[in-house]
Short mmCIF file of C-alpha atoms and ligand atoms in Angstrom, two decimals:
data_model
loop_
_atom_site.label_atom_id
_atom_site.label_comp_id
_atom_site.label_asym_id
_atom_site.label_seq_id
_atom_site.Cartn_x
_atom_site.Cartn_y
_atom_site.Cartn_z
CA UNK A 921 95.87 56.60 153.15
CA UNK A 922 99.07 58.78 153.48
CA UNK A 923 98.66 62.70 153.68
CA UNK A 924 100.01 63.21 150.16
CA UNK A 925 97.49 60.80 148.80
CA UNK A 926 94.72 62.76 150.69
CA UNK A 927 95.83 66.01 149.29
CA UNK A 928 95.88 64.26 145.76
CA UNK A 929 92.29 62.95 146.08
CA UNK A 930 91.31 66.30 147.50
CA UNK A 931 92.45 68.22 144.55
CA UNK A 932 90.90 65.61 142.22
CA UNK A 933 87.79 65.95 144.16
CA UNK A 934 87.51 69.75 143.57
CA UNK A 935 88.77 70.03 140.12
CA UNK A 936 87.42 67.22 138.15
CA UNK A 937 84.11 66.97 136.15
CA UNK A 938 84.75 63.35 134.78
CA UNK A 939 82.35 60.61 136.20
CA UNK A 940 85.31 58.43 137.77
CA UNK A 941 85.88 61.14 140.16
CA UNK A 942 82.30 61.45 141.15
CA UNK A 943 82.72 59.49 144.40
CA UNK A 944 85.77 61.59 145.42
CA UNK A 945 83.75 64.78 145.00
CA UNK A 946 80.75 63.32 146.82
CA UNK A 947 82.78 62.26 149.50
CA UNK A 948 84.37 65.78 149.86
CA UNK A 949 80.92 67.19 149.71
CA UNK A 950 79.55 65.07 152.28
CA UNK A 951 82.50 65.61 154.62
CA UNK A 952 82.28 69.46 154.22
CA UNK A 953 78.54 69.61 154.55
CA UNK A 954 78.79 67.75 157.92
CA UNK A 955 81.35 70.01 159.37
CA UNK A 956 78.96 73.20 158.45
CA UNK A 957 76.02 71.11 160.03
CA UNK A 958 77.46 70.26 162.91
CA UNK A 959 77.67 73.78 164.54
CA UNK A 960 74.85 75.65 162.35
CA UNK A 961 71.08 75.02 162.11
CA UNK A 962 69.83 74.04 158.67
CA UNK A 963 66.83 76.14 157.19
CA UNK A 964 64.44 75.55 154.72
CA UNK A 965 61.10 77.13 153.46
CA UNK A 966 59.24 74.90 156.04
CA UNK A 967 61.17 76.68 159.11
CA UNK A 968 62.08 79.92 157.71
CA UNK A 969 58.93 82.02 158.59
CA UNK A 970 59.49 81.37 162.18
CA UNK A 971 63.01 81.87 162.11
CA UNK A 972 63.04 85.39 163.49
CA UNK A 973 66.54 85.12 164.90
CA UNK A 974 67.54 85.65 161.26
CA UNK A 975 65.54 88.76 160.85
CA UNK A 976 67.79 91.90 159.88
CA UNK A 977 70.83 89.62 160.17
CA UNK A 978 73.94 90.42 157.80
CA UNK A 979 76.10 87.40 157.09
CA UNK A 980 77.55 84.83 154.85
CA UNK A 981 75.61 81.45 154.07
CA UNK A 982 75.40 78.41 152.44
CA UNK A 983 72.38 77.33 150.14
CA UNK A 984 72.61 73.55 149.01
CA UNK A 985 70.38 70.64 148.13
CA UNK A 986 70.81 66.92 148.95
CA UNK A 987 68.95 63.98 147.93
CA UNK A 988 69.40 60.39 149.92
CA UNK A 989 73.29 59.95 149.30
CA UNK A 990 73.98 62.86 146.90
CA UNK A 991 74.94 66.31 147.23
CA UNK A 992 72.93 68.20 144.32
CA UNK A 993 74.60 71.76 144.24
CA UNK A 994 76.00 74.17 146.73
CA UNK A 995 76.01 77.92 146.72
CA UNK A 996 77.66 80.38 148.88
CA UNK A 997 76.37 84.05 149.20
CA UNK A 998 76.49 87.19 151.32
CA UNK A 999 73.93 89.84 152.14
CA UNK A 1000 73.29 92.55 154.50
CA UNK A 1001 69.56 90.75 155.29
CA UNK A 1002 70.12 87.09 155.03
CA UNK A 1003 66.64 86.15 155.77
CA UNK A 1004 65.14 88.33 152.98
CA UNK A 1005 67.99 86.63 150.74
CA UNK A 1006 67.14 83.21 151.49
CA UNK A 1007 63.07 84.22 151.00
CA UNK A 1008 64.22 85.69 147.40
CA UNK A 1009 66.18 82.71 146.30
CA UNK A 1010 63.19 80.44 147.21
CA UNK A 1011 60.83 82.81 145.35
CA UNK A 1012 63.03 82.81 142.49
CA UNK A 1013 63.48 79.06 142.24
CA UNK A 1014 59.81 78.59 142.64
CA UNK A 1015 58.99 80.97 139.85
CA UNK A 1016 61.49 79.32 137.57
CA UNK A 1017 63.46 82.57 136.78
CA UNK A 1018 65.23 81.72 133.46
CA UNK A 1019 66.91 85.06 133.04
CA UNK A 1020 69.34 84.99 135.93
CA UNK A 1021 72.02 82.13 135.26
CA UNK A 1022 71.99 81.21 138.95
CA UNK A 1023 68.54 80.22 139.07
CA UNK A 1024 68.75 78.57 135.73
CA UNK A 1025 71.24 76.59 136.53
CA UNK A 1026 69.56 75.53 140.13
CA UNK A 1027 66.39 74.90 138.38
CA UNK A 1028 68.07 72.73 136.03
CA UNK A 1029 69.36 70.53 139.00
CA UNK A 1030 66.02 70.67 140.56
CA UNK A 1031 64.28 69.21 137.52
CA UNK A 1032 66.72 66.93 136.79
CA UNK A 1033 66.50 65.35 140.04
CA UNK A 1034 62.83 65.91 140.95
CA UNK A 1035 63.54 67.89 143.94
CA UNK A 1036 60.92 69.72 146.05
CA UNK A 1037 61.26 72.99 147.36
CA UNK A 1038 61.93 71.88 150.86
CA UNK A 1039 65.01 70.31 149.60
CA UNK A 1040 66.63 73.74 148.99
CA UNK A 1041 68.46 74.32 152.48
CA UNK A 1042 70.31 76.90 154.14
CA UNK A 1043 73.07 77.20 156.68
CA UNK A 1044 74.22 80.86 158.14
CA UNK A 1045 77.92 80.34 158.30
CA UNK A 1046 78.11 83.68 160.18
CA UNK A 1047 75.76 86.47 161.04
CA UNK A 1048 76.13 89.75 162.81
CA UNK A 1049 78.73 90.73 160.24
CA UNK A 1050 77.95 94.36 159.73
CA UNK A 1051 81.48 94.81 158.36
CA UNK A 1052 81.17 94.41 154.33
CA UNK A 1053 84.80 93.52 153.86
CA UNK A 1054 84.99 90.89 156.39
CA UNK A 1055 81.48 89.62 154.83
CA UNK A 1056 83.07 89.46 151.42
CA UNK A 1057 86.37 88.03 152.19
CA UNK A 1058 84.36 85.24 154.34
CA UNK A 1059 82.29 84.60 151.42
CA UNK A 1060 85.50 84.00 149.20
CA UNK A 1061 87.15 81.84 151.56
CA UNK A 1062 83.83 79.77 151.76
CA UNK A 1063 83.39 79.69 148.08
CA UNK A 1064 86.96 78.22 147.74
CA UNK A 1065 85.99 75.68 150.44
CA UNK A 1066 82.79 74.33 148.77
CA UNK A 1067 84.12 74.86 145.19
CA UNK A 1068 83.71 71.68 143.01
CA UNK A 1069 83.59 71.78 139.12
CA UNK A 1070 80.38 69.71 139.01
CA UNK A 1071 78.42 71.17 141.96
CA UNK A 1072 79.14 74.68 142.84
CA UNK A 1073 76.65 77.35 141.45
CA UNK A 1074 79.06 80.12 142.17
CA UNK A 1075 80.27 81.30 138.73
CA UNK A 1076 82.72 83.97 140.26
CA UNK A 1077 84.66 83.75 143.23
CA UNK A 1078 85.59 87.61 144.39
CA UNK A 1079 83.04 90.34 144.67
CA UNK A 1080 84.22 93.54 143.06
CA UNK A 1081 83.54 95.49 146.26
CA UNK A 1082 86.24 93.43 148.07
CA UNK A 1083 89.25 95.77 149.22
CA UNK A 1084 92.80 95.02 149.89
CA UNK A 1085 94.05 95.99 153.34
CA UNK A 1086 94.94 99.43 152.15
CA UNK A 1087 91.41 100.18 150.68
CA UNK A 1088 92.14 99.35 146.88
CA UNK A 1089 90.06 96.91 144.70
CA UNK A 1090 91.22 93.24 144.46
CA UNK A 1091 92.45 91.94 141.16
CA UNK A 1092 92.56 88.21 141.83
CA UNK A 1093 92.54 85.74 144.43
CA UNK A 1094 93.71 82.01 144.69
CA UNK A 1095 93.66 78.93 146.60
CA UNK A 1096 96.55 76.59 147.36
CA UNK A 1097 96.94 73.69 149.92
CA UNK A 1098 99.94 73.16 151.90
CA UNK A 1099 100.70 70.18 154.23
CA UNK A 1100 101.30 71.40 157.82
CA UNK A 1101 101.89 69.47 161.08
CA UNK A 1102 100.66 66.24 158.89
CA UNK A 1103 97.48 68.08 158.16
CA UNK A 1104 96.05 69.65 154.79
CA UNK A 1105 95.69 73.32 155.06
CA UNK A 1106 93.90 75.61 152.65
CA UNK A 1107 95.54 79.01 151.77
CA UNK A 1108 93.39 81.86 150.54
CA UNK A 1109 95.31 84.70 149.15
CA UNK A 1110 94.77 87.86 147.20
CA UNK A 1111 96.47 90.62 145.52
CA UNK A 1112 95.69 94.14 145.21
CA UNK A 1113 94.42 95.90 141.77
CA UNK A 1114 96.45 99.08 142.42
CA UNK A 1115 99.64 98.78 140.41
CA UNK A 1116 101.41 100.93 143.09
CA UNK A 1117 100.14 98.53 145.82
CA UNK A 1118 102.39 95.64 145.96
CA UNK A 1119 100.38 94.18 148.87
CA UNK A 1120 99.64 90.57 148.80
CA UNK A 1121 97.46 89.64 151.70
CA UNK A 1122 95.81 86.31 153.18
CA UNK A 1123 92.01 85.68 153.81
CA UNK A 1124 91.69 83.88 156.94
CA UNK A 1125 88.85 81.09 157.91
CA UNK A 1126 87.09 84.03 159.87
CA UNK A 1127 87.26 86.46 157.06
CA UNK A 1128 89.92 88.44 158.41
CA UNK A 1129 92.09 90.08 155.82
CA UNK A 1130 95.91 90.29 156.91
CA UNK A 1131 99.13 91.28 155.05
CA UNK A 1132 101.30 88.46 154.26
CA UNK A 1133 104.78 88.15 155.85
CA UNK A 1134 103.63 90.35 158.82
ZN1 ZN B 293 96.00 97.76 147.51
#
């Protein structure tokens, strides 16, 4: 398959809900999950209590569920205390919280697919990220990375707390794909909320925010 076709498939995989694109989407999700898993430990409620390495760590994480050959959902979040956040996610899922839309959506998937609590898994994408803006930017990058129409539980992409390089709020972010050196690259950019600030910026894979064209 040439690179143009790969790009077309990638865009279909991420943007379509229709059942005829289902296999493309699952293939995409398996591929990125394999990347995340290749250099990160996978946690679930069975090994979380002894996972003291996570205590009091600030970072960005991926929560997901998979069953046999299917990915059931993905969700990217950030927290100043990821271990506590994982616990809270599991508690709310167990309680069947119906008030918050995230848990409503997750519980619907769990019931539909008969998942067990241990099928809910976590990967720490980055820890020791004390800098809030870097954490928020990295969260945005990974939400875009994991975003698919049918399986992403992230309803919004950019936190209101994210700041442009000059310290203003951020009004919107966008994702584009470019072909560079016969490879597909995902480019995430953002624009400041301030009318005076014309700065457009890029968000890198490591959560750094850099001014465009500089
Ligand atoms: Zn600005």
